[in-house]
């Protein structure tokens, strides 16, 4: 698992479990984008 997340009210908190390198950067970005699209938070913390 590359990332985990939690939602606290209108905030999305994302935790990266590995160093994000060139080979994993796109996967992390896609996961975060999907979470933002799903939860529609007013702020995101990484």
PDB file of N, CA and C in Angstrom:
ATOM      1  N   UNK A   1       0.846  -1.167   0.000  1.00  0.00           N
ATOM      2  CA  UNK A   1       0.000   0.000   0.000  1.00  0.00           C
ATOM      3  C   UNK A   1       0.897   1.237   0.000  1.00  0.00           C
ATOM      4  N   UNK A   2       0.686   2.093  -0.960  1.00  0.00           N
ATOM      5  CA  UNK A   2       1.505   3.290  -1.127  1.00  0.00           C
ATOM      6  C   UNK A   2       1.058   4.421  -0.212  1.00  0.00           C
ATOM      7  N   UNK A   3      -0.261   4.590  -0.073  1.00  0.00           N
ATOM      8  CA  UNK A   3      -0.784   5.662   0.772  1.00  0.00           C
ATOM      9  C   UNK A   3      -1.934   5.143   1.615  1.00  0.00           C
ATOM     10  N   UNK A   4      -2.233   5.892   2.683  1.00  0.00           N
ATOM     11  CA  UNK A   4      -3.461   5.676   3.438  1.00  0.00           C
ATOM     12  C   UNK A   4      -4.073   7.049   3.654  1.00  0.00           C
ATOM     13  N   UNK A   5      -5.326   7.060   4.073  1.00  0.00           N
ATOM     14  CA  UNK A   5      -5.991   8.346   4.252  1.00  0.00           C
ATOM     15  C   UNK A   5      -7.021   8.270   5.364  1.00  0.00           C
ATOM     16  N   UNK A   6      -7.393   9.442   5.848  1.00  0.00           N
ATOM     17  CA  UNK A   6      -8.511   9.575   6.770  1.00  0.00           C
ATOM     18  C   UNK A   6      -9.217  10.877   6.439  1.00  0.00           C
ATOM     19  N   UNK A   7     -10.472  10.940   6.816  1.00  0.00           N
ATOM     20  CA  UNK A   7     -11.270  12.137   6.589  1.00  0.00           C
ATOM     21  C   UNK A   7     -11.723  12.643   7.949  1.00  0.00           C
ATOM     22  N   UNK A   8     -11.484  13.928   8.190  1.00  0.00           N
ATOM     23  CA  UNK A   8     -11.874  14.561   9.445  1.00  0.00           C
ATOM     24  C   UNK A   8     -12.686  15.803   9.099  1.00  0.00           C
ATOM     25  N   UNK A   9     -13.993  15.671   9.136  1.00  0.00           N
ATOM     26  CA  UNK A   9     -14.852  16.789   8.738  1.00  0.00           C
ATOM     27  C   UNK A   9     -14.680  17.078   7.258  1.00  0.00           C
ATOM     28  N   UNK A  10     -14.194  18.285   6.942  1.00  0.00           N
ATOM     29  CA  UNK A  10     -13.988  18.657   5.539  1.00  0.00           C
ATOM     30  C   UNK A  10     -12.520  18.582   5.134  1.00  0.00           C
ATOM     31  N   UNK A  11     -11.710  17.879   5.933  1.00  0.00           N
ATOM     32  CA  UNK A  11     -10.279  17.749   5.640  1.00  0.00           C
ATOM     33  C   UNK A  11      -9.929  16.300   5.295  1.00  0.00           C
ATOM     34  N   UNK A  12      -9.118  16.150   4.277  1.00  0.00           N
ATOM     35  CA  UNK A  12      -8.601  14.847   3.868  1.00  0.00           C
ATOM     36  C   UNK A  12      -7.139  14.787   4.276  1.00  0.00           C
ATOM     37  N   UNK A  13      -6.767  13.786   5.052  1.00  0.00           N
ATOM     38  CA  UNK A  13      -5.390  13.607   5.497  1.00  0.00           C
ATOM     39  C   UNK A  13      -4.808  12.386   4.781  1.00  0.00           C
ATOM     40  N   UNK A  14      -3.717  12.587   4.062  1.00  0.00           N
ATOM     41  CA  UNK A  14      -3.080  11.526   3.284  1.00  0.00           C
ATOM     42  C   UNK A  14      -1.705  11.246   3.877  1.00  0.00           C
ATOM     43  N   UNK A  15      -1.382   9.980   4.062  1.00  0.00           N
ATOM     44  CA  UNK A  15      -0.065   9.564   4.545  1.00  0.00           C
ATOM     45  C   UNK A  15       0.615   8.742   3.468  1.00  0.00           C
ATOM     46  N   UNK A  16       1.835   9.128   3.119  1.00  0.00           N
ATOM     47  CA  UNK A  16       2.646   8.362   2.166  1.00  0.00           C
ATOM     48  C   UNK A  16       3.473   7.365   2.965  1.00  0.00           C
ATOM     49  N   UNK A  17       3.382   6.086   2.629  1.00  0.00           N
ATOM     50  CA  UNK A  17       4.079   5.053   3.388  1.00  0.00           C
ATOM     51  C   UNK A  17       5.452   4.700   2.825  1.00  0.00           C
ATOM     52  N   UNK A  18       5.775   5.223   1.677  1.00  0.00           N
ATOM     53  CA  UNK A  18       7.065   4.965   1.044  1.00  0.00           C
ATOM     54  C   UNK A  18       7.569   6.261   0.446  1.00  0.00           C
ATOM     55  N   UNK A  19       8.863   6.326   0.194  1.00  0.00           N
ATOM     56  CA  UNK A  19       9.389   7.463  -0.551  1.00  0.00           C
ATOM     57  C   UNK A  19       8.763   7.450  -1.934  1.00  0.00           C
ATOM     58  N   UNK A  20       8.296   8.600  -2.367  1.00  0.00           N
ATOM     59  CA  UNK A  20       7.681   8.696  -3.686  1.00  0.00           C
ATOM     60  C   UNK A  20       8.784   9.018  -4.685  1.00  0.00           C
ATOM     61  N   UNK A  21       9.113   8.029  -5.485  1.00  0.00           N
ATOM     62  CA  UNK A  21      10.152   8.179  -6.498  1.00  0.00           C
ATOM     63  C   UNK A  21       9.487   8.233  -7.865  1.00  0.00           C
ATOM     64  N   UNK A  22      10.281   8.366  -8.880  1.00  0.00           N
ATOM     65  CA  UNK A  22       9.750   8.491 -10.239  1.00  0.00           C
ATOM     66  C   UNK A  22       8.813   7.339 -10.573  1.00  0.00           C
ATOM     67  N   UNK A  23       9.164   6.139 -10.178  1.00  0.00           N
ATOM     68  CA  UNK A  23       8.362   4.967 -10.550  1.00  0.00           C
ATOM     69  C   UNK A  23       7.030   4.879  -9.799  1.00  0.00           C
ATOM     70  N   UNK A  24       6.895   5.551  -8.657  1.00  0.00           N
ATOM     71  CA  UNK A  24       5.654   5.483  -7.878  1.00  0.00           C
ATOM     72  C   UNK A  24       4.896   6.806  -7.826  1.00  0.00           C
ATOM     73  N   UNK A  25       5.466   7.850  -8.379  1.00  0.00           N
ATOM     74  CA  UNK A  25       4.855   9.184  -8.305  1.00  0.00           C
ATOM     75  C   UNK A  25       3.484   9.229  -8.985  1.00  0.00           C
ATOM     76  N   UNK A  26       3.377   8.635 -10.150  1.00  0.00           N
ATOM     77  CA  UNK A  26       2.101   8.657 -10.875  1.00  0.00           C
ATOM     78  C   UNK A  26       1.035   7.884 -10.105  1.00  0.00           C
ATOM     79  N   UNK A  27       1.393   6.740  -9.569  1.00  0.00           N
ATOM     80  CA  UNK A  27       0.422   5.940  -8.815  1.00  0.00           C
ATOM     81  C   UNK A  27      -0.087   6.711  -7.598  1.00  0.00           C
ATOM     82  N   UNK A  28       0.805   7.371  -6.883  1.00  0.00           N
ATOM     83  CA  UNK A  28       0.398   8.160  -5.719  1.00  0.00           C
ATOM     84  C   UNK A  28      -0.503   9.318  -6.135  1.00  0.00           C
ATOM     85  N   UNK A  29      -0.150   9.999  -7.203  1.00  0.00           N
ATOM     86  CA  UNK A  29      -0.949  11.133  -7.682  1.00  0.00           C
ATOM     87  C   UNK A  29      -2.350  10.689  -8.091  1.00  0.00           C
ATOM     88  N   UNK A  30      -2.444   9.550  -8.757  1.00  0.00           N
ATOM     89  CA  UNK A  30      -3.751   9.037  -9.189  1.00  0.00           C
ATOM     90  C   UNK A  30      -4.605   8.672  -7.975  1.00  0.00           C
ATOM     91  N   UNK A  31      -4.003   8.039  -6.983  1.00  0.00           N
ATOM     92  CA  UNK A  31      -4.742   7.680  -5.772  1.00  0.00           C
ATOM     93  C   UNK A  31      -5.244   8.922  -5.045  1.00  0.00           C
ATOM     94  N   UNK A  32      -4.376   9.924  -4.901  1.00  0.00           N
ATOM     95  CA  UNK A  32      -4.768  11.159  -4.215  1.00  0.00           C
ATOM     96  C   UNK A  32      -5.856  11.884  -5.002  1.00  0.00           C
ATOM     97  N   UNK A  33      -5.712  11.929  -6.312  1.00  0.00           N
ATOM     98  CA  UNK A  33      -6.727  12.571  -7.151  1.00  0.00           C
ATOM     99  C   UNK A  33      -8.084  11.888  -6.986  1.00  0.00           C
ATOM    100  N   UNK A  34      -8.096  10.568  -6.937  1.00  0.00           N
ATOM    101  CA  UNK A  34      -9.350   9.828  -6.757  1.00  0.00           C
ATOM    102  C   UNK A  34      -9.969  10.117  -5.387  1.00  0.00           C
ATOM    103  N   UNK A  35      -9.137  10.206  -4.362  1.00  0.00           N
ATOM    104  CA  UNK A  35      -9.643  10.519  -3.023  1.00  0.00           C
ATOM    105  C   UNK A  35     -10.251  11.919  -2.977  1.00  0.00           C
ATOM    106  N   UNK A  36      -9.574  12.883  -3.589  1.00  0.00           N
ATOM    107  CA  UNK A  36     -10.090  14.256  -3.624  1.00  0.00           C
ATOM    108  C   UNK A  36     -11.407  14.297  -4.392  1.00  0.00           C
ATOM    109  N   UNK A  37     -11.470  13.589  -5.496  1.00  0.00           N
ATOM    110  CA  UNK A  37     -12.699  13.558  -6.299  1.00  0.00           C
ATOM    111  C   UNK A  37     -13.849  12.914  -5.519  1.00  0.00           C
ATOM    112  N   UNK A  38     -13.553  11.865  -4.778  1.00  0.00           N
ATOM    113  CA  UNK A  38     -14.576  11.142  -4.026  1.00  0.00           C
ATOM    114  C   UNK A  38     -15.074  11.933  -2.820  1.00  0.00           C
ATOM    115  N   UNK A  39     -14.141  12.497  -2.033  1.00  0.00           N
ATOM    116  CA  UNK A  39     -14.500  13.131  -0.760  1.00  0.00           C
ATOM    117  C   UNK A  39     -14.764  14.632  -0.864  1.00  0.00           C
ATOM    118  N   UNK A  40     -14.293  15.274  -1.917  1.00  0.00           N
ATOM    119  CA  UNK A  40     -14.489  16.726  -2.122  1.00  0.00           C
ATOM    120  C   UNK A  40     -14.129  17.549  -0.878  1.00  0.00           C
ATOM    121  N   UNK A  41     -12.923  17.363  -0.326  1.00  0.00           N
ATOM    122  CA  UNK A  41     -12.551  18.108   0.880  1.00  0.00           C
ATOM    123  C   UNK A  41     -12.256  19.580   0.562  1.00  0.00           C
ATOM    124  N   UNK A  42     -12.345  20.428   1.590  1.00  0.00           N
ATOM    125  CA  UNK A  42     -11.962  21.827   1.395  1.00  0.00           C
ATOM    126  C   UNK A  42     -10.460  22.007   1.591  1.00  0.00           C
ATOM    127  N   UNK A  43      -9.812  21.029   2.251  1.00  0.00           N
ATOM    128  CA  UNK A  43      -8.347  21.057   2.362  1.00  0.00           C
ATOM    129  C   UNK A  43      -7.794  19.638   2.431  1.00  0.00           C
ATOM    130  N   UNK A  44      -6.550  19.523   2.009  1.00  0.00           N
ATOM    131  CA  UNK A  44      -5.853  18.237   1.981  1.00  0.00           C
ATOM    132  C   UNK A  44      -4.506  18.418   2.656  1.00  0.00           C
ATOM    133  N   UNK A  45      -4.157  17.499   3.555  1.00  0.00           N
ATOM    134  CA  UNK A  45      -2.819  17.495   4.146  1.00  0.00           C
ATOM    135  C   UNK A  45      -2.126  16.202   3.752  1.00  0.00           C
ATOM    136  N   UNK A  46      -0.840  16.305   3.477  1.00  0.00           N
ATOM    137  CA  UNK A  46      -0.041  15.135   3.097  1.00  0.00           C
ATOM    138  C   UNK A  46       1.074  14.993   4.107  1.00  0.00           C
TER     139      UNK A  46
END
